[in-house]
Coordinates of C-alpha atoms in Angstrom, one line a residue:
M1 CA 0.4 -0.3 0.1
S2 CA 1.5 3.7 -1.3
I3 CA 0.8 6.4 1.3
T4 CA 1.8 9.7 0.9
R5 CA 1.9 12.5 4.3
Y6 CA 1.4 16.2 3.6
K7 CA 2.0 18.8 5.3
L8 CA 0.4 22.3 4.3
T9 CA 1.8 25.2 6.5
V10 CA 0.0 29.2 5.4
C11 CA 0.9 32.1 6.7
L12 CA -1.8 34.8 7.9
R13 CA -2.8 37.0 9.9
T14 CA -5.2 38.5 11.4
D15 CA -7.5 41.8 10.0
S16 CA -9.9 42.3 12.7
P17 CA -10.4 41.5 16.1
L18 CA -10.3 37.6 16.3
H19 CA -12.3 36.0 19.5
S20 CA -13.4 32.6 20.2
G21 CA -14.7 31.3 23.0
G22 CA -13.3 28.9 25.2
I23 CA -14.3 27.1 28.8
D24 CA -16.4 29.9 30.7
E25 CA -16.3 30.5 34.1
A26 CA -19.9 30.8 35.4
V27 CA -21.4 34.4 36.6
D28 CA -22.3 34.2 39.8
R29 CA -26.2 35.7 39.4
T30 CA -26.7 35.5 43.6
R31 CA -24.8 38.5 44.3
P32 CA -26.7 41.9 43.6
S33 CA -27.1 43.1 40.6
K34 CA -24.9 46.5 41.4
D35 CA -22.3 44.3 42.7
R36 CA -21.5 41.9 39.3
E37 CA -19.1 42.4 37.7
T38 CA -18.2 41.1 34.1
V39 CA -17.2 37.3 33.3
P40 CA -14.6 37.6 29.9
R41 CA -15.1 34.8 27.3
R42 CA -11.4 33.8 27.0
F43 CA -10.0 31.6 24.6
A44 CA -9.3 27.8 24.7
R45 CA -6.0 27.2 26.8
D46 CA -3.4 24.3 26.3
G47 CA -1.0 22.7 28.9
A48 CA 1.2 25.6 29.4
D49 CA -2.0 28.1 30.1
H50 CA -1.1 29.7 26.8
P51 CA -4.6 31.1 24.6
V52 CA -5.1 28.3 21.0
L53 CA -7.7 28.6 18.5
T54 CA -8.6 24.5 18.1
G55 CA -8.3 22.7 15.2
R56 CA -11.9 21.7 15.8
S57 CA -13.0 25.6 15.7
V58 CA -10.9 26.3 12.4
K59 CA -11.8 23.2 10.5
G60 CA -15.4 24.5 10.9
A61 CA -14.4 27.8 9.9
V62 CA -12.8 26.3 6.3
R63 CA -15.1 23.8 6.1
A64 CA -18.3 25.7 5.8
A65 CA -16.4 28.2 3.3
C66 CA -15.2 25.7 1.2
K67 CA -19.0 24.3 0.8
K68 CA -20.7 28.0 -0.1
Y69 CA -17.8 29.2 -2.4
F70 CA -17.6 25.9 -4.1
D71 CA -19.8 23.2 -4.5
E72 CA -17.5 20.7 -6.1
T73 CA -16.2 19.9 -2.2
R74 CA -20.0 19.9 -1.0
D75 CA -19.8 16.0 -0.7
S76 CA -16.5 15.3 -1.4
H77 CA -14.9 12.3 1.1
L78 CA -11.9 14.2 2.6
W79 CA -13.6 15.7 4.8
G80 CA -15.1 12.8 6.6
G81 CA -18.8 12.6 7.9
L82 CA -21.3 10.6 9.4
S83 CA -24.3 8.2 7.4
D84 CA -27.2 6.1 9.1
R85 CA -24.3 3.2 8.5
G86 CA -21.4 4.9 10.4
A87 CA -18.9 7.5 10.2
W88 CA -15.6 8.1 8.5
A89 CA -13.1 10.2 9.4
S90 CA -11.4 13.0 7.7
A91 CA -8.2 13.2 5.5
L92 CA -7.2 16.1 7.0
T93 CA -5.9 17.2 10.2
F94 CA -6.2 21.1 11.6
H95 CA -3.9 21.8 14.0
T96 CA -4.3 23.7 17.2
V97 CA -3.3 27.7 16.3
D98 CA -1.0 29.0 19.2
L99 CA -1.7 32.6 19.8
H100 CA 1.3 32.9 22.2
N101 CA 3.1 34.8 19.8
A102 CA -0.2 37.4 20.2
E103 CA 0.1 38.1 24.0
V104 CA 0.2 41.9 24.3
F105 CA 3.3 42.4 26.6
P106 CA 3.3 42.1 30.2
G107 CA 2.0 44.3 32.7
S108 CA 0.3 46.7 29.7
E109 CA -3.0 48.3 29.9
G110 CA -5.0 45.6 28.1
G111 CA -4.0 43.1 29.9
S112 CA -7.2 39.9 31.1
D113 CA -5.5 37.9 33.8
Q114 CA -4.6 39.1 37.2
D115 CA -2.6 35.5 37.5
G116 CA 0.0 36.6 34.4
A117 CA -1.4 33.2 32.6
G118 CA -2.6 35.1 29.9
R119 CA -2.3 38.6 28.8
L120 CA -4.5 38.7 25.2
P121 CA -6.9 42.3 25.6
T122 CA -10.5 41.5 26.4
R123 CA -12.8 44.0 25.0
M124 CA -16.5 45.0 26.6
G125 CA -19.8 45.3 24.7
I126 CA -24.2 46.0 26.1
A127 CA -27.0 45.1 24.4
I128 CA -29.7 48.2 24.6
D129 CA -33.2 47.6 26.2
R130 CA -35.5 48.2 24.0
Y131 CA -38.4 49.4 26.2
W132 CA -35.9 51.7 28.2
G133 CA -33.7 52.6 25.7
A134 CA -31.1 52.1 28.7
A135 CA -27.9 49.3 29.2
G136 CA -30.2 45.8 29.7
D137 CA -29.8 44.1 32.6
T138 CA -27.6 40.9 32.1
A139 CA -26.4 42.4 29.5
L140 CA -22.9 43.3 29.5
F141 CA -20.2 40.8 27.7
E142 CA -16.6 40.7 28.2
H143 CA -14.3 39.3 24.9
E144 CA -10.8 38.3 25.0
Y145 CA -10.0 38.8 21.5
V146 CA -6.4 38.5 19.3
P147 CA -5.7 42.6 18.1
A148 CA -6.0 43.0 14.3
G149 CA -2.5 42.5 12.5
R150 CA -1.0 40.1 14.8
P151 CA 0.5 36.7 12.8
L152 CA -1.0 33.6 12.6
T153 CA 0.2 30.0 11.3
L154 CA -1.9 27.5 10.1
T155 CA -1.1 24.1 9.5
I156 CA -2.7 21.3 7.9
T157 CA -1.9 18.0 7.8
A158 CA -2.8 15.1 5.2
Q159 CA -2.4 11.6 4.2
A160 CA -3.2 10.2 0.6
G161 CA -3.0 6.5 -0.1
S162 CA -4.5 3.2 -2.2
M163 CA -7.1 1.6 0.0
P164 CA -8.2 -1.7 -0.7
E165 CA -11.4 -2.8 -2.2
N166 CA -14.4 -4.1 -0.2
R167 CA -16.5 -6.6 -2.0
P168 CA -20.5 -6.4 -1.0
G169 CA -21.1 -7.8 2.2
D170 CA -17.8 -8.3 3.0
P171 CA -17.5 -8.0 7.1
G172 CA -14.2 -6.6 6.7
A173 CA -16.1 -3.5 4.8
P174 CA -17.1 -0.3 6.3
F175 CA -20.5 0.1 7.4
G176 CA -21.7 -3.5 6.9
G177 CA -20.4 -4.1 2.6
V178 CA -21.5 -0.9 2.1
S179 CA -18.7 1.5 2.3
E180 CA -19.1 5.2 2.1
C181 CA -15.7 6.2 2.4
Q182 CA -14.0 6.9 -1.0
S183 CA -10.0 5.9 -2.1
V184 CA -8.6 8.9 -0.9
T185 CA -5.7 9.7 -3.5
E186 CA -2.7 12.8 -4.0
A187 CA -4.6 14.4 -7.3
D188 CA -7.9 15.0 -4.8
V189 CA -5.8 15.8 -1.5
E190 CA -3.6 18.6 -3.6
R191 CA -6.7 19.7 -5.3
L192 CA -8.5 20.4 -1.9
F193 CA -5.6 21.8 -0.7
S194 CA -6.0 24.9 -3.4
I195 CA -9.5 25.6 -2.8
I196 CA -8.4 26.0 0.8
L197 CA -5.7 28.2 -0.4
G198 CA -8.1 30.1 -2.6
V199 CA -11.3 31.0 -0.4
L200 CA -8.0 32.1 2.4
K201 CA -6.7 34.3 -0.4
S202 CA -10.0 35.2 -1.3
G203 CA -10.9 36.9 2.3
R204 CA -13.9 34.4 2.8
V205 CA -13.0 32.8 5.5
S206 CA -13.5 34.6 9.2
F207 CA -12.2 32.2 12.8
G208 CA -14.1 32.5 15.7
G209 CA -17.3 34.0 16.9
R210 CA -18.7 37.5 16.5
R211 CA -18.6 37.4 12.5
N212 CA -21.0 39.8 12.2
A213 CA -19.7 42.4 13.9
G214 CA -16.9 41.6 11.7
W215 CA -13.9 39.8 13.9
G216 CA -12.5 36.8 13.2
R217 CA -10.9 38.0 9.2
V218 CA -7.4 36.7 8.0
R219 CA -5.1 37.4 5.1
P220 CA -2.5 35.3 4.3
V221 CA 0.7 37.4 3.8
M222 CA 4.1 36.1 2.1
R223 CA 6.7 34.3 3.6
P224 CA 10.1 36.2 3.8
G225 CA 12.1 35.9 0.8
S226 CA 9.3 33.8 -1.0
D227 CA 6.5 35.2 -3.7
K228 CA 4.4 32.5 -1.4
F229 CA 2.0 32.4 1.4
W230 CA 2.1 28.7 2.1
V231 CA 4.6 25.9 2.1
L232 CA 3.6 22.2 1.3
T233 CA 6.1 19.4 1.8
G234 CA 5.6 15.9 1.5
A235 CA 7.1 11.9 2.1
S236 CA 5.7 9.2 0.4
L237 CA 6.0 6.3 3.4
G238 CA 6.1 2.9 1.3
T239 CA 9.8 3.8 1.4
R240 CA 12.2 3.4 3.3
D241 CA 13.6 6.4 2.8
G242 CA 10.4 8.7 2.3
L243 CA 9.6 7.2 6.1
M244 CA 13.1 8.4 7.3
N245 CA 12.7 11.5 5.5
W246 CA 9.4 12.4 7.1
L247 CA 11.0 11.1 10.6
D248 CA 14.4 13.5 10.8
N249 CA 12.4 17.1 9.8
G250 CA 8.6 15.8 10.2
C251 CA 7.8 17.4 6.5
G252 CA 9.9 15.6 3.3
K253 CA 10.4 17.7 0.6
D254 CA 9.4 20.6 -0.6
M255 CA 6.1 20.2 -2.8
S256 CA 4.5 23.6 -3.3
A257 CA 4.3 24.8 -6.7
R258 CA 1.9 21.2 -7.0
I259 CA -0.8 23.5 -5.7
K260 CA -1.7 27.4 -6.0
P261 CA -4.9 29.1 -5.0
I262 CA -8.0 28.2 -7.3
E263 CA -9.6 31.7 -8.3
F264 CA -13.2 32.6 -7.2
S265 CA -16.2 34.7 -8.6
E266 CA -17.3 37.6 -6.6
P267 CA -19.9 36.5 -4.1
D268 CA -23.3 37.5 -3.8
R269 CA -23.7 40.3 -1.3
V270 CA -23.9 44.1 -1.0
R271 CA -21.3 46.4 0.2
I272 CA -21.9 50.2 1.5
E273 CA -19.4 52.4 2.3
I274 CA -20.7 55.0 4.6
G275 CA -18.4 58.2 4.0
W276 CA -19.0 61.2 7.5
N277 CA -17.6 63.1 10.0
S278 CA -19.3 63.7 14.0
P279 CA -19.8 67.6 14.1
T280 CA -19.7 66.9 17.8
G281 CA -17.5 63.9 18.7
I282 CA -18.4 60.2 19.6
L283 CA -17.5 58.4 22.5
V284 CA -17.1 54.7 23.3
A285 CA -15.9 54.0 26.4
D286 CA -12.8 51.6 27.8
P287 CA -14.1 51.4 31.8
R288 CA -10.3 49.8 31.9
L289 CA -8.6 53.1 30.5
S290 CA -10.4 54.6 34.2
R291 CA -9.5 51.6 36.0
V292 CA -5.9 51.5 35.4
E293 CA -5.5 55.3 35.7
S294 CA -7.7 54.5 39.2
A295 CA -5.4 51.9 40.3
R296 CA -2.3 53.7 39.5
N297 CA -3.2 56.4 41.6
E298 CA -4.1 54.1 44.8
S299 CA -0.8 53.0 44.5
D300 CA 1.1 55.7 44.9
E301 CA -0.4 56.1 48.8
D302 CA -0.5 54.3 52.0
E303 CA -3.6 53.8 52.2
A304 CA -5.8 53.7 49.4
P305 CA -9.1 56.1 49.7
E306 CA -12.5 54.2 49.6
N307 CA -13.4 55.3 45.9
N308 CA -15.8 57.6 46.0
T309 CA -18.9 55.5 44.0
K310 CA -22.1 55.4 44.3
A311 CA -24.9 54.4 41.8
T312 CA -27.3 57.2 40.9
K313 CA -29.4 56.8 38.6
E314 CA -29.3 58.4 35.1
G315 CA -31.3 58.7 32.2
G316 CA -33.6 55.6 33.4
K317 CA -29.8 53.5 34.2
T318 CA -27.4 53.5 36.6
A319 CA -24.2 54.9 37.0
R320 CA -22.2 51.5 36.6
E321 CA -24.8 50.4 33.4
A322 CA -24.6 53.6 32.3
E323 CA -21.3 52.5 29.8
P324 CA -20.1 48.8 28.8
G325 CA -19.3 47.2 31.9
G326 CA -17.5 50.7 33.7
E327 CA -18.1 52.5 36.6
R328 CA -19.2 55.6 36.9
N329 CA -15.5 57.6 36.6
D330 CA -15.7 59.7 39.4
S331 CA -13.4 58.2 41.4
R332 CA -10.9 60.8 43.4
D333 CA -8.7 62.2 45.6
E334 CA -10.9 63.2 49.4
D335 CA -7.9 65.6 49.9
D336 CA -9.4 66.8 46.3
P337 CA -12.7 66.3 45.7
D338 CA -12.3 67.8 42.2
E339 CA -10.4 65.5 40.9
F340 CA -11.7 62.5 38.8
I341 CA -11.2 60.4 36.2
P342 CA -12.6 61.0 32.6
T343 CA -14.5 58.8 30.7
R344 CA -11.9 57.5 28.0
H345 CA -12.5 56.4 24.6
L346 CA -12.3 52.3 23.5
R347 CA -9.2 52.1 21.4
S348 CA -8.7 49.2 18.7
G349 CA -5.5 47.9 20.6
P350 CA -3.9 47.7 24.0
G351 CA -1.2 50.3 23.0
E352 CA -1.9 54.0 24.5
N353 CA -1.2 55.0 20.8
D354 CA -3.4 52.8 18.8
P355 CA -6.5 54.6 16.9
I356 CA -9.9 55.1 18.1
V357 CA -12.9 52.8 17.2
L358 CA -16.6 52.6 16.4
P359 CA -17.1 48.5 17.0
G360 CA -18.7 47.2 14.2
S361 CA -21.2 45.5 17.3
S362 CA -22.3 49.1 19.0
V363 CA -23.0 50.4 14.8
R364 CA -24.7 47.3 14.1
G365 CA -26.9 47.6 17.5
A366 CA -27.9 51.4 16.6
L367 CA -28.8 49.5 12.9
R368 CA -30.9 46.7 14.7
S369 CA -32.9 49.3 17.1
R370 CA -34.1 51.7 14.6
A371 CA -35.3 48.7 12.1
S372 CA -37.0 47.1 14.5
R373 CA -39.0 49.9 15.7
I374 CA -39.7 51.5 12.0
A375 CA -40.8 47.5 11.2
R376 CA -42.9 47.6 14.6
T377 CA -44.3 50.9 13.6
I378 CA -45.4 49.6 10.4
L379 CA -46.7 46.0 11.5
A380 CA -48.9 48.0 14.7
A381 CA -49.8 50.8 12.2
R382 CA -51.8 47.3 10.0
R383 CA -53.7 45.9 13.4
P384 CA -57.2 46.6 14.2
P385 CA -58.0 48.9 16.5
A386 CA -59.0 45.6 19.3
E387 CA -56.3 43.6 17.8
G388 CA -54.1 47.1 18.3
R389 CA -54.7 48.0 21.7
K390 CA -55.0 44.5 23.2
E391 CA -51.1 44.6 21.5
Q392 CA -51.0 47.6 23.3
Q393 CA -51.2 46.2 26.7
K394 CA -49.2 43.7 26.2
Q395 CA -46.0 45.5 24.5
K396 CA -46.7 47.7 28.9
G397 CA -45.7 44.0 30.0
W398 CA -42.3 45.2 28.4
S399 CA -40.7 47.2 31.0
D400 CA -40.2 43.6 32.8
T401 CA -38.7 41.8 29.7
N402 CA -35.2 41.1 29.6
V403 CA -33.2 42.5 26.5
H404 CA -32.1 38.9 25.6
D405 CA -36.5 38.4 24.5
Q406 CA -37.3 41.2 23.3
L407 CA -34.3 40.6 20.3
A408 CA -35.9 37.7 20.2
H409 CA -39.3 39.1 18.9
D410 CA -37.8 40.9 16.7
P411 CA -39.6 40.8 13.4
D412 CA -38.8 38.2 10.9
L413 CA -37.0 40.7 8.5
V414 CA -35.1 41.8 10.6
Q415 CA -34.0 39.0 12.5
R416 CA -32.7 37.8 8.8
L417 CA -30.8 41.1 8.6
F418 CA -29.1 41.1 12.7
G419 CA -29.7 37.7 13.3
S420 CA -31.2 35.6 16.3
T421 CA -30.3 33.3 18.7
E422 CA -31.4 30.4 15.6
R423 CA -29.6 31.6 12.6
R424 CA -26.5 34.3 12.1
G425 CA -27.9 36.8 10.1
A426 CA -26.9 38.5 6.7
L427 CA -26.0 42.1 7.8
T428 CA -21.8 42.3 8.7
V429 CA -20.9 45.6 10.1
L430 CA -17.3 45.9 10.3
D431 CA -14.6 48.1 12.9
T432 CA -14.5 51.5 11.8
L433 CA -11.2 53.1 13.3
A434 CA -10.1 56.8 13.7
A435 CA -8.0 58.0 10.5
F436 CA -6.0 60.7 13.5
N437 CA -7.2 60.5 17.0
G438 CA -7.2 63.8 16.7
P439 CA -7.0 66.2 20.2
A440 CA -9.1 65.4 23.0
R441 CA -10.9 67.8 24.8
L442 CA -12.6 67.2 28.5
I443 CA -16.2 67.5 29.3
T444 CA -17.0 68.1 32.8
H445 CA -20.9 67.0 34.3
N446 CA -22.1 67.5 37.9
A447 CA -25.3 66.4 39.1
G448 CA -27.9 68.5 40.6
D449 CA -29.3 67.6 44.2
R450 CA -32.9 67.6 43.2
W451 CA -33.8 68.6 47.0
T452 CA -31.7 71.6 47.3
G453 CA -31.4 72.7 44.1
G454 CA -27.4 72.4 44.4
V455 CA -24.6 71.2 43.5
A456 CA -24.7 67.5 44.8
G457 CA -21.6 66.4 46.5
G458 CA -19.5 63.9 44.8
T459 CA -21.0 63.5 41.6
L460 CA -18.7 65.7 39.3
Y461 CA -17.6 63.6 36.2
G462 CA -16.9 63.8 32.7
E463 CA -16.0 62.1 29.7
E464 CA -12.6 63.1 27.1
V465 CA -13.6 63.1 23.8
H466 CA -11.7 63.1 20.7
D467 CA -12.4 65.7 17.7
A468 CA -10.8 62.2 15.7
T469 CA -11.2 62.4 11.7
W470 CA -13.2 58.4 10.9
K471 CA -12.5 56.6 8.3
N472 CA -16.1 55.0 5.9
I473 CA -18.4 52.8 7.6
V474 CA -18.3 49.5 6.1
L475 CA -21.9 47.7 5.9
E476 CA -22.1 43.4 4.2
L477 CA -25.1 42.1 3.1
D478 CA -24.6 39.2 2.1
L479 CA -28.2 38.3 0.0
G480 CA -27.7 34.7 -0.4
A481 CA -27.8 34.8 3.1
L482 CA -31.4 36.1 4.0
L483 CA -33.5 33.0 2.0
E484 CA -31.7 30.7 5.2
N485 CA -34.2 29.3 7.2
T486 CA -33.8 27.3 10.0
D487 CA -36.3 24.4 11.4
R488 CA -36.4 24.4 15.2
R489 CA -37.4 20.5 15.7
E490 CA -35.4 19.3 13.1
E491 CA -32.0 21.8 13.5
T492 CA -31.2 22.4 9.9
Q493 CA -30.7 24.9 7.9
R494 CA -32.7 24.6 4.4
P495 CA -32.4 27.5 2.4
L496 CA -36.4 29.1 1.2
P497 CA -37.7 29.3 -2.7
E498 CA -35.9 31.7 -4.0
D499 CA -37.6 35.2 -3.7
N500 CA -35.3 38.5 -4.7
N501 CA -38.1 40.2 -3.4
R502 CA -37.5 39.0 -0.2
R503 CA -34.2 40.0 -0.8
R504 CA -35.7 44.0 -1.7
A505 CA -37.7 43.8 1.4
A506 CA -34.4 43.3 3.4
W507 CA -32.5 45.9 1.3
C508 CA -35.1 48.7 1.8
L509 CA -35.5 48.4 5.6
L510 CA -31.9 48.7 5.5
G511 CA -32.4 51.3 3.6
L512 CA -34.8 52.7 5.0
V513 CA -32.4 52.9 8.7
L514 CA -29.6 54.1 6.7
A515 CA -31.4 57.7 5.2
E516 CA -32.5 58.0 9.1
L517 CA -28.3 58.2 9.6
A518 CA -27.8 59.9 6.6
A519 CA -31.2 62.7 8.1
G520 CA -28.3 63.3 11.2
T521 CA -31.0 60.9 13.5
L522 CA -29.8 58.2 14.4
P523 CA -26.9 58.5 16.8
L524 CA -24.2 56.5 17.3
G525 CA -21.8 55.6 20.6
S526 CA -23.0 57.1 24.0
R527 CA -24.3 60.3 25.4
G528 CA -26.3 60.9 22.6
T529 CA -29.0 62.6 25.1
R530 CA -26.5 65.0 25.9
G531 CA -25.6 66.2 22.4
L532 CA -22.7 63.4 21.5
G533 CA -22.6 61.3 18.7
Q534 CA -24.2 63.0 15.9
V535 CA -23.5 62.2 12.4
E536 CA -23.3 63.9 9.0
V537 CA -23.1 61.6 6.1
A538 CA -21.5 63.1 3.2
K539 CA -21.4 59.8 1.0
V540 CA -23.4 56.4 0.8
A541 CA -21.6 54.3 -1.8
V542 CA -23.0 50.6 -2.7
T543 CA -21.3 47.8 -5.5
G544 CA -23.0 44.7 -5.8
G545 CA -26.6 44.0 -5.0
R546 CA -27.5 43.8 -9.3
S547 CA -28.9 40.0 -8.9
I548 CA -31.9 41.7 -7.2
G549 CA -31.3 44.8 -9.6
I550 CA -29.4 47.3 -7.0
G551 CA -26.1 47.8 -9.2
D552 CA -23.2 50.2 -8.1
R553 CA -24.5 53.5 -7.3
T554 CA -23.3 56.3 -5.3
F555 CA -25.2 59.3 -3.4
S556 CA -23.3 61.7 -2.2
A557 CA -24.3 65.2 -0.6
P558 CA -24.9 68.1 -3.0
S559 CA -22.3 70.7 -2.9
K560 CA -23.6 74.2 -1.7
G561 CA -26.8 72.8 -0.7
A562 CA -27.8 72.8 -4.1
G563 CA -30.4 68.9 -4.4
E564 CA -31.1 66.1 -2.7
S565 CA -29.2 65.3 0.2
V566 CA -28.3 62.1 0.8
A567 CA -30.9 61.5 3.1
E568 CA -33.4 62.0 -0.5
Q569 CA -31.6 60.0 -2.8
V570 CA -31.7 57.0 -0.9
L571 CA -35.3 57.4 -0.3
G572 CA -35.9 57.8 -3.7
H573 CA -33.9 55.2 -5.0
L574 CA -36.1 52.3 -2.0
R575 CA -38.8 53.9 -3.9
T576 CA -38.1 52.5 -7.3
V577 CA -36.8 49.1 -5.8
N578 CA -40.2 48.8 -3.8
E579 CA -42.4 49.9 -7.0
G580 CA -40.5 46.5 -8.5
I581 CA -41.4 44.4 -5.7
T582 CA -45.8 46.0 -5.7
A583 CA -45.8 44.5 -9.4
S584 CA -45.2 41.2 -8.8
P585 CA -48.6 38.9 -8.4
G586 CA -48.8 38.4 -4.1
A587 CA -46.5 41.1 -3.1
S588 CA -47.9 44.5 -2.0
G589 CA -44.8 46.0 -1.5
W590 CA -41.5 45.5 0.7
S591 CA -43.4 46.1 4.5
S592 CA -45.5 42.2 3.0
Y593 CA -42.3 41.1 3.8
L594 CA -41.8 41.7 7.5
M595 CA -44.0 39.1 9.1
D596 CA -42.4 35.0 9.5
E597 CA -42.4 33.2 6.2
E598 CA -43.8 30.1 7.6
K599 CA -46.7 31.8 9.7
N600 CA -47.9 33.5 6.6
H601 CA -47.8 30.3 3.9
G602 CA -47.2 27.6 5.9

């Protein structure tokens, strides 16, 4: 029996933050909510307590991308499988990716482990309560992540060789004589390696979680002194020399020239780039920056004074809930009551000079909240008066409904765009970095005493706001994902009938949200009720979407105020799209697709 063993090594670099969950620590929910702290979701660890990206996670992401963008591999036996007659192993082995080199420098800001076992930074996020408009209870998240620009080395091994033929009915044949396994040839393995390199080169593979927030993206980087980002080695284990060569250096001879990445056509998706600025400034707070500085101040004293932090109510939420995972930053020295530590903006990495960032999850949350409001308003207006009053009484009970249940009851089209616990959404929003951080200005506040009408003691606080120049906000809409439907009973993804009207309806709903953003009525970030977060949109560029009749187009702000605004241009385009939906049999406009398809047609 002739056996050839391969080893494929691919050089990658993170193009966005990367997170993949390991074993989560249980949250102690018996403690009062005001005393709770976040429990970070961390990477899995190896025996040396180094963070790793497990081979199983990597294989799942690569296999899903290959099957989605290259139908030839859909039934490939090289991946392994399971049938009613049994299971067979994959011919490929994806090895664990060591993230030890991605850890930040020991002792630097952003270090997450108190014992120094791992020093990857973490990022916090929240979900907004749809009823109160404040941070939702039990909706504070903290994720350990690998920053963008860190190197990764992906290693895949495979084995090809002839297999003895089994006769039907042979007791030794797999699965009772009807073999699901096929011979794995060298050509099969090398062909699959070419497909894997192709999907990696095309940027269609994302590792880990939070992919709708643009996380987990990787891109190949050329090896030093080479024009390739991969190296393929192999050895024939059927000969003594080949076996010794493999055992001596674990790789064999160089076979890199035998494979090359397969080119893929452009995916069926719409890419939206929004040119914008904020005249008031954007603030997405990172409470850890204040914690670090507060800890430094306390370490300089023999006895650290007790922090004067109080959970005062502010805008329907406690000070502890005012920002993701943060205390109200009013820590001050008792000898100088006017000194405080301002809230500072989140940065894209753990370094002090890293660009500030508007997280994709933050923008996506704002877009989803407004899309949900638009959809619910339309559906409420269509109900008969009696049913409307009953629904209104039901909505009053939302004051005690947690944010997770609220999201689960979003209209179907909203869930198709932004996702749910049952399926991944079709819309991805990437992190938006500052092209230039700009100068920082301090905005101070002081709460008034509701009894005396004077200044309340110990309530001085403030924010450090950057007058930054921002890069474009980038959104990607996967048109194919809009037609995926989940059967909860069978726990499978099954495609809906091809219906471009549903895709156009999703585009109309997203377009209405973008029109509100362009009109300046949708603030981003926090402190929106205090004047921060205002947005001025200069341009909205749309590429892709020809399959549903959108095409490439650009909506630009008029020069010197002459002509239609960006919002008016977007609305005019949406009217044209909606007219095409209305002209279709059985459709009465984009809003007819807001409800669940199965409820309407099942």
